[in-house]
Tab-separated table of C-alpha atoms and ligand atoms in Angstrom:
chain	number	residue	atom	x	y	z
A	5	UNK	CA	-9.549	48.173	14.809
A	6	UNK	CA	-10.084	44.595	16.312
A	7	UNK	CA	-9.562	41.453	13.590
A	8	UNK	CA	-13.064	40.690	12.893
A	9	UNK	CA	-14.650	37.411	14.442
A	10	UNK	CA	-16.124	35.043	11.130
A	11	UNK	CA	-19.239	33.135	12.259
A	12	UNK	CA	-20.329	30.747	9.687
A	13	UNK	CA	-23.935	29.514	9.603
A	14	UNK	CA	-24.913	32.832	10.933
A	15	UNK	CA	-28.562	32.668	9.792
A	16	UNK	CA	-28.747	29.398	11.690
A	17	UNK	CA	-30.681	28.609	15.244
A	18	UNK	CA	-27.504	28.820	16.750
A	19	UNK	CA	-24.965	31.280	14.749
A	20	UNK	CA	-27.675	34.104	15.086
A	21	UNK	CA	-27.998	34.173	19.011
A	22	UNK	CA	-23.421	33.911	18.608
A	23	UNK	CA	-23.536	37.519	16.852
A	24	UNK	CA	-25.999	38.873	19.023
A	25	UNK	CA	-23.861	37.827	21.692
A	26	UNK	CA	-20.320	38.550	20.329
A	27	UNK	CA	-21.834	41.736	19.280
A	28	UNK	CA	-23.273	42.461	22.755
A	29	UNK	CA	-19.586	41.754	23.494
A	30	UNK	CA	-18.322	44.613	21.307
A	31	UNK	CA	-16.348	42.302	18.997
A	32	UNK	CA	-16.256	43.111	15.326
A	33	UNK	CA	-18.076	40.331	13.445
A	34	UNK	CA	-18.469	39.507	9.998
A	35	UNK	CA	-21.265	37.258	9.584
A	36	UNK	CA	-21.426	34.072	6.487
A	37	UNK	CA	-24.440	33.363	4.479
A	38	UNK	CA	-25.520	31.535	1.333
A	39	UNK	CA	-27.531	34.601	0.697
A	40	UNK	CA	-27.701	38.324	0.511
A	41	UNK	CA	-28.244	40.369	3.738
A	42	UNK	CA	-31.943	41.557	4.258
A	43	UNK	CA	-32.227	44.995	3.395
A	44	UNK	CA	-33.870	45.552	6.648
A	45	UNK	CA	-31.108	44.777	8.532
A	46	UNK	CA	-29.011	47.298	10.023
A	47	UNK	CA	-26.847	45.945	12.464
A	48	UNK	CA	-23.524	47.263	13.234
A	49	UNK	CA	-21.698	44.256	11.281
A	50	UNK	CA	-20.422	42.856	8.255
A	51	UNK	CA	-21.772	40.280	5.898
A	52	UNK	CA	-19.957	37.428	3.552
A	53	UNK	CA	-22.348	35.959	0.968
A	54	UNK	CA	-20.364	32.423	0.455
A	55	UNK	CA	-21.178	28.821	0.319
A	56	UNK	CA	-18.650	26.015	1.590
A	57	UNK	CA	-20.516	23.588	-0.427
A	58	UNK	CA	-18.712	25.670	-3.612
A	59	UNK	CA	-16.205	27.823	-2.150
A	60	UNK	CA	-17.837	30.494	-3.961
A	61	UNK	CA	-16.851	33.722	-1.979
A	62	UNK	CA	-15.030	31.571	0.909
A	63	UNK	CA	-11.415	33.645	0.400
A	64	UNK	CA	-13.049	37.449	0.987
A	65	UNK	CA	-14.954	35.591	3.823
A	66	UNK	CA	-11.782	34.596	5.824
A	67	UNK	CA	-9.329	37.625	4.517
A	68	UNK	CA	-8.629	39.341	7.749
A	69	UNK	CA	-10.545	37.245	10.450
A	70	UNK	CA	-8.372	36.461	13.359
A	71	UNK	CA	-11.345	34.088	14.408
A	72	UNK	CA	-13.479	31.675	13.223
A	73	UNK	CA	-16.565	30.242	15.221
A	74	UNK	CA	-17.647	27.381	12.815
A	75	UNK	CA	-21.840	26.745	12.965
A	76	UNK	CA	-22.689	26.136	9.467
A	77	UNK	CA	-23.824	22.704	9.182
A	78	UNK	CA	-25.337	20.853	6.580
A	79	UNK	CA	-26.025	16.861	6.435
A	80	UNK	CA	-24.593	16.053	3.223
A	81	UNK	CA	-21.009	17.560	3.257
A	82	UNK	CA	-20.154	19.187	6.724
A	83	UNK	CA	-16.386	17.298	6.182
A	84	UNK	CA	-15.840	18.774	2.804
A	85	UNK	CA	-16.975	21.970	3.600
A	86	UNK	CA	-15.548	22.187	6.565
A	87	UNK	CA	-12.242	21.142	5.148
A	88	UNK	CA	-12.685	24.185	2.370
A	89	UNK	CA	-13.258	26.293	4.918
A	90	UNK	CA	-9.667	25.549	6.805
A	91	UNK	CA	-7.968	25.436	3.240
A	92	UNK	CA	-8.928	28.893	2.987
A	93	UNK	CA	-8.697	30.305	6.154
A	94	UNK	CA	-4.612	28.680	6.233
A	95	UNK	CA	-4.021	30.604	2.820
A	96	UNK	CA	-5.286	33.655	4.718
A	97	UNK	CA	-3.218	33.513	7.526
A	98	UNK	CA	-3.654	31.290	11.126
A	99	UNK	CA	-6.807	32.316	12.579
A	100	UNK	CA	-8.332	31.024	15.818
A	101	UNK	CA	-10.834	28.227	14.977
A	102	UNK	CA	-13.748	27.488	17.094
A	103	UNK	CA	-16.365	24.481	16.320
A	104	UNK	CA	-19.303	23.229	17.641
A	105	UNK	CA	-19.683	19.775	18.179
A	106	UNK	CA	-21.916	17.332	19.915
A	107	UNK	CA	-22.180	15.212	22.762
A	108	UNK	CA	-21.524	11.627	22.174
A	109	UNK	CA	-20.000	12.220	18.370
A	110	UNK	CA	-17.560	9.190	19.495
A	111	UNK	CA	-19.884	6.927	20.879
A	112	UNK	CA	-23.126	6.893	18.825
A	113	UNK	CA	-22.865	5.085	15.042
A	114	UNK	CA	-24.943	8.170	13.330
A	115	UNK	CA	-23.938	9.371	10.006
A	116	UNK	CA	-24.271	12.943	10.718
A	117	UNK	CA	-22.664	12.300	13.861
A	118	UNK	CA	-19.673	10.136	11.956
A	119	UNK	CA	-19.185	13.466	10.200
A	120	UNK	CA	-19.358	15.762	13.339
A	121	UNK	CA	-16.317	13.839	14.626
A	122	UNK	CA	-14.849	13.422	11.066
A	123	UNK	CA	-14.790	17.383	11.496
A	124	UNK	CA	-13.576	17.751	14.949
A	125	UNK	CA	-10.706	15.944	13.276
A	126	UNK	CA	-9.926	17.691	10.479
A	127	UNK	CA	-9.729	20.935	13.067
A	128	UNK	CA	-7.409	19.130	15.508
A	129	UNK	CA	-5.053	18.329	12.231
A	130	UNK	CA	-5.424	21.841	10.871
A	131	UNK	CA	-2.365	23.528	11.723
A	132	UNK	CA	-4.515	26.398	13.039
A	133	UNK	CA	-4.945	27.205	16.646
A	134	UNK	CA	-8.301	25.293	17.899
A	135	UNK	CA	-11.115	25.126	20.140
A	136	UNK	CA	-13.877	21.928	20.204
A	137	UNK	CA	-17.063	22.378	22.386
A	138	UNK	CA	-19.008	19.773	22.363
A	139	UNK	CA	-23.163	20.026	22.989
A	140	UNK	CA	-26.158	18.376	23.925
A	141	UNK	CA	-29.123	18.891	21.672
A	142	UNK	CA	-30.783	22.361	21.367
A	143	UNK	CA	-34.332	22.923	23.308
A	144	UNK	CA	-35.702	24.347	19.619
A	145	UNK	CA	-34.247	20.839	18.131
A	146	UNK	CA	-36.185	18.677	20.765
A	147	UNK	CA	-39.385	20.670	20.300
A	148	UNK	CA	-39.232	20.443	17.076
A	149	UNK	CA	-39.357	16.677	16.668
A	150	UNK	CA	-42.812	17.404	18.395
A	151	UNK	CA	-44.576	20.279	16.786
A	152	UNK	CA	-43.461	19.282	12.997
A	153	UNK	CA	-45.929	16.409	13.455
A	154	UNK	CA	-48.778	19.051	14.059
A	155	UNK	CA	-50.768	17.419	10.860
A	156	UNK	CA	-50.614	13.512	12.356
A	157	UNK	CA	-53.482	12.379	14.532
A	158	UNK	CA	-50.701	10.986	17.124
A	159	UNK	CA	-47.740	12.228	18.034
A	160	UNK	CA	-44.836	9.522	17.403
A	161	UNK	CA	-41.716	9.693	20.344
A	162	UNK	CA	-38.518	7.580	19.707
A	163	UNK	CA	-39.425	4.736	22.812
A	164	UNK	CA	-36.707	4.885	25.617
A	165	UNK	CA	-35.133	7.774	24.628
A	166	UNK	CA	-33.337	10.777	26.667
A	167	UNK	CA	-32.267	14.038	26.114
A	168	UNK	CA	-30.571	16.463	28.002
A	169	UNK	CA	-32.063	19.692	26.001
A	170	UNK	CA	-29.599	22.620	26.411
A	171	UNK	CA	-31.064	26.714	25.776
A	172	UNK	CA	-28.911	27.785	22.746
A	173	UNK	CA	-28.754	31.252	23.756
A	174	UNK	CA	-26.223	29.411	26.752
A	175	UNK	CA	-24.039	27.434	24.062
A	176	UNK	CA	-23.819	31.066	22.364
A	177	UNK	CA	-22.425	32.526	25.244
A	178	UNK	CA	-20.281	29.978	25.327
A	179	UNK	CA	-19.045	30.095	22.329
A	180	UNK	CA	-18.887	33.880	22.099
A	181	UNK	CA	-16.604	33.616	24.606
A	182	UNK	CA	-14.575	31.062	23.223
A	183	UNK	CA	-13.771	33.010	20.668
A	184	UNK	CA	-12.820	35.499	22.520
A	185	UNK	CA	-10.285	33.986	24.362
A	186	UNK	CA	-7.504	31.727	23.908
A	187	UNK	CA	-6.669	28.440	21.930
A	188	UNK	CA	-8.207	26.019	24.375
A	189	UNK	CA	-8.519	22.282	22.555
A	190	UNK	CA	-11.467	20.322	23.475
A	191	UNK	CA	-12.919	21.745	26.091
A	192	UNK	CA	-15.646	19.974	28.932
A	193	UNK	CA	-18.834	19.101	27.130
A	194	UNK	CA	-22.122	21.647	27.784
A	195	UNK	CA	-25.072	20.044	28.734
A	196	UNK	CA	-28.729	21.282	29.654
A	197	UNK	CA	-29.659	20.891	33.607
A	198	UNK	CA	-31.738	17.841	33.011
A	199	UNK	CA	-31.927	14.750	31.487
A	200	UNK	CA	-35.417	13.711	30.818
A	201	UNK	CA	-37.135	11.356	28.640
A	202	UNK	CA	-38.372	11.684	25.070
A	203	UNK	CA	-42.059	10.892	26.154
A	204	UNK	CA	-41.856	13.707	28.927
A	205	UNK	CA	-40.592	16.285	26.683
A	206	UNK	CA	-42.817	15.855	23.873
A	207	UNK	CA	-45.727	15.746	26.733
A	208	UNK	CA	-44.776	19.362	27.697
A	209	UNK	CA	-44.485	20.454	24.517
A	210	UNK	CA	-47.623	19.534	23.156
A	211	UNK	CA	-49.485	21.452	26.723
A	212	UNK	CA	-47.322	23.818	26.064
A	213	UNK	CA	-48.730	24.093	22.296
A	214	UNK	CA	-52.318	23.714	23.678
A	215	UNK	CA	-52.390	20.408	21.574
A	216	UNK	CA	-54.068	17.126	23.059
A	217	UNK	CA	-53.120	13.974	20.986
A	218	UNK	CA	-51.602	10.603	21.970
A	219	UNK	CA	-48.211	9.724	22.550
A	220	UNK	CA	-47.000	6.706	20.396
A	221	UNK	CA	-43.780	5.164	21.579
A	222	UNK	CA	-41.522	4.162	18.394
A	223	UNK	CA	-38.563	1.453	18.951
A	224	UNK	CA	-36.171	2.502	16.535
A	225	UNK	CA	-33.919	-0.212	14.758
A	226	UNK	CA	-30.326	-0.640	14.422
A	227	UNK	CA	-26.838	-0.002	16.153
A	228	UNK	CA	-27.055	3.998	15.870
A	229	UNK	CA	-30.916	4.110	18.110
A	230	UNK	CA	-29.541	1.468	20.541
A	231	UNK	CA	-26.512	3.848	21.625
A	232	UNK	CA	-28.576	6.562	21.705
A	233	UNK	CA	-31.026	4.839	24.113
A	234	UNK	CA	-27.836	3.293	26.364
A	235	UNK	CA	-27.328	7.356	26.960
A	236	UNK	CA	-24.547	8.195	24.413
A	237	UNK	CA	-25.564	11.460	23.688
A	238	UNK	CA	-25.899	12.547	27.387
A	239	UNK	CA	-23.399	14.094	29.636
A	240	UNK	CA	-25.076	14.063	33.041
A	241	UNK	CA	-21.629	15.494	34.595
A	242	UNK	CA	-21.570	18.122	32.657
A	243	UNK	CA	-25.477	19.748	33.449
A	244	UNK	CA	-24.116	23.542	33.441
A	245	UNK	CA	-27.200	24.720	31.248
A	246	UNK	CA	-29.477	26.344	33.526
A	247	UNK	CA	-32.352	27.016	31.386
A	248	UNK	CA	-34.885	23.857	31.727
A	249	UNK	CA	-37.080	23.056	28.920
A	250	UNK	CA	-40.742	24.114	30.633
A	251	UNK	CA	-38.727	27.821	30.987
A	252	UNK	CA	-37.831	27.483	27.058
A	253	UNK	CA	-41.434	26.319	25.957
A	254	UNK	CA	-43.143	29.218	28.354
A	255	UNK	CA	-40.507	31.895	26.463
A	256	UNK	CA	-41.137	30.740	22.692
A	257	UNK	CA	-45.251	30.145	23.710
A	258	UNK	CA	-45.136	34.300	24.993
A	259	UNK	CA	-43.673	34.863	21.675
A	260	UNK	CA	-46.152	33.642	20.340
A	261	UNK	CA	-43.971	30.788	17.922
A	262	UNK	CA	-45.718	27.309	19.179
B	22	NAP	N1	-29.308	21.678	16.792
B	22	NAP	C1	-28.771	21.045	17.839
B	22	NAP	O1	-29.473	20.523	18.709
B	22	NAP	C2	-27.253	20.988	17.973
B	22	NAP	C3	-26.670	20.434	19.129
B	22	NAP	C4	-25.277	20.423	19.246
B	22	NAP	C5	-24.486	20.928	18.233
B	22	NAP	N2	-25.092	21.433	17.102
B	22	NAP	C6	-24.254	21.960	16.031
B	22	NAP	O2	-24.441	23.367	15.969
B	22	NAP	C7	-24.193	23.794	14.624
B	22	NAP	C8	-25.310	24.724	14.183
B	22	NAP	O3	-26.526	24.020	14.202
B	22	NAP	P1	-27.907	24.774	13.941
B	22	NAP	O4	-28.961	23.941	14.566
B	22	NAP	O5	-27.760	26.209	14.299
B	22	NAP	O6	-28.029	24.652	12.341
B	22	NAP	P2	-29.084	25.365	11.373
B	22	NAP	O7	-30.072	26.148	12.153
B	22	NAP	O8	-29.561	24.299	10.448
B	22	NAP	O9	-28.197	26.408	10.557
B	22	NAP	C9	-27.331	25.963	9.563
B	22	NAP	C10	-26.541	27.149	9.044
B	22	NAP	O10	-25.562	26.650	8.121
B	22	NAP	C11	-25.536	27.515	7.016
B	22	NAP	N3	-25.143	26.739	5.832
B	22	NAP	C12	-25.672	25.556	5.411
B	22	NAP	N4	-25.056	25.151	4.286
B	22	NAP	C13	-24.126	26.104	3.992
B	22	NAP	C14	-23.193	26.260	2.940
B	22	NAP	N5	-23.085	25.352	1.948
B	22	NAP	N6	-22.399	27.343	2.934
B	22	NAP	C15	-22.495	28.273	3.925
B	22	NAP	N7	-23.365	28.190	4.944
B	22	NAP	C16	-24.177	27.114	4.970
B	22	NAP	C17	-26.930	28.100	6.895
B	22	NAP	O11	-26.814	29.396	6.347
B	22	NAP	P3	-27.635	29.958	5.063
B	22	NAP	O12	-28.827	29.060	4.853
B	22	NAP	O13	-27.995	31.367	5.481
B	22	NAP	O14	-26.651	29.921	3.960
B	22	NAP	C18	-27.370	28.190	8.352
B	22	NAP	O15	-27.022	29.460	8.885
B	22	NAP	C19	-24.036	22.525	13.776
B	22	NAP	O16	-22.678	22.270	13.554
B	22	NAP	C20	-24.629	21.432	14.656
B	22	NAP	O17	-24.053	20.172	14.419
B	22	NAP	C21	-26.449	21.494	16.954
């Protein structure tokens, strides 16, 4: 039988649609968690209960994988958890490591982002053979910044900002097939097939939402917001996402989640 394929953050917005899809594949996946698998679910793979932030669990995770796709984030310590998580899998032999980056890691002054490329680097220096994709922002991630302000009278948008929202089900595939394949190294950036503004996104997704409220532009301060308006976390040569953002809003409103 096939080595199994480790995806950490499994439970997450993106790791879930990468087992669907590696399991669509037929690969044999073992999926990581902080917690126990629901009862309810049934799917033909395995599951690790572990957490980086501890290491609790982290050696039976790895034993056996001959690949690793990397999604479990986590603000606070994604470098020391990501550097557990190579510890182990190098005392359990010299799996395939895939991680998921994003877009403008090296160009925008962001903490998280400071420890996205922190990451990448720890992964290039690993010893283990590597891939590095690098994203633009998630259509659920952009929407969100919208509809979790459903309480305020106004709706608040970062002022000349762009995105270049990317369908996550498309960085799965991906990624699933990443994984599947061989070592690659950094590989060309994914990014959704438009770049649009901040304003124009949250527009849609309040019609989408069947919300009316006014938009309130927000100049944010500081180095970090001024990168990220000069277009540092776009990559306009690199639109290969097909899904636009109207087609993601009109999928989650049928399913009844705005
Ligand atoms: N969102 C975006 O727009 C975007 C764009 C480009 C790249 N990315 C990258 O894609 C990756 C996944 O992002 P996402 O949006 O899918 O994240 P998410 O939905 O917040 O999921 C995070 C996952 O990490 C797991 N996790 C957190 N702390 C953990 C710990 N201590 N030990 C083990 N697992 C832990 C969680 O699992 P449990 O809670 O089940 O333990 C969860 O499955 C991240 O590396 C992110 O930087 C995201």
């Amino acid at each position: 039988m096939d080595e199994p394929v480790l995806v950490t953050g499994a439970t997450g917005t993106l790791g879930r649609p990468v087992v669907d899809r590696l399991l669509a594949d037929g690969a044999a996946v073992r999926a990581m968690s902080r917690r126990p698998r629901r009862g309810s679910d049934d799917r033909p793979y395995e599951w690790a209960v572990c957490d980086l932030a501890s290491g609790v669990g982290l050696d039976a995770a790895v034993r056996g994988v001959g690949t690793i796709v990397h999604c479990a984030t986590n603000a606070r310590n994604d470098v020391a958890t990501t550097r557990r998580l190579i510890e182990a899998a190098r005392r359990a032999g010299t799996p395939h490591l895939v991680y998921i980056s994003i877009v403008g890691v090296d160009r925008v002054p962001f903490p998280y982002y400071d420890s996205k490329l922190a990451a990448e680097r720890l992964v290039e220096a690993s010893g283990l053979p590597w891939t590095i994709l690098r994203t633009t922002q998630f259509h659920d991630l952009v929407a969100t910044m919208t509809l979790v302000q459903r309480r305020l009278p106004v709706t608040l948008v970062p002022a000349g900002l762009r995105f270049q929202p990317v369908e996550v089900t498309e960085v799965a595939g991906r990624l699933a097939e990443l994984a599947q394949g061989a070592p690659s190294g950094r590989v060309p950036d994914m990014g959704g097939p438009e770049v649009r503004e901040a304003r124009d996104l949250a527009a849609s997704t309040l019609g989408a939402a069947g919300r009316r409220r006014r938009l309130v532009p927000v100049r944010l301060p500081g180095k970090a917001f001024r990168a990220f308006r000069e277009g540092g976390i776009l990559a306009p040569d690199r639109a290969v996402g097909t899904v636009t953002f109207e087609e993601y809003l009109e999928g989650r409103a049928k399913a009844g989640r705005l």
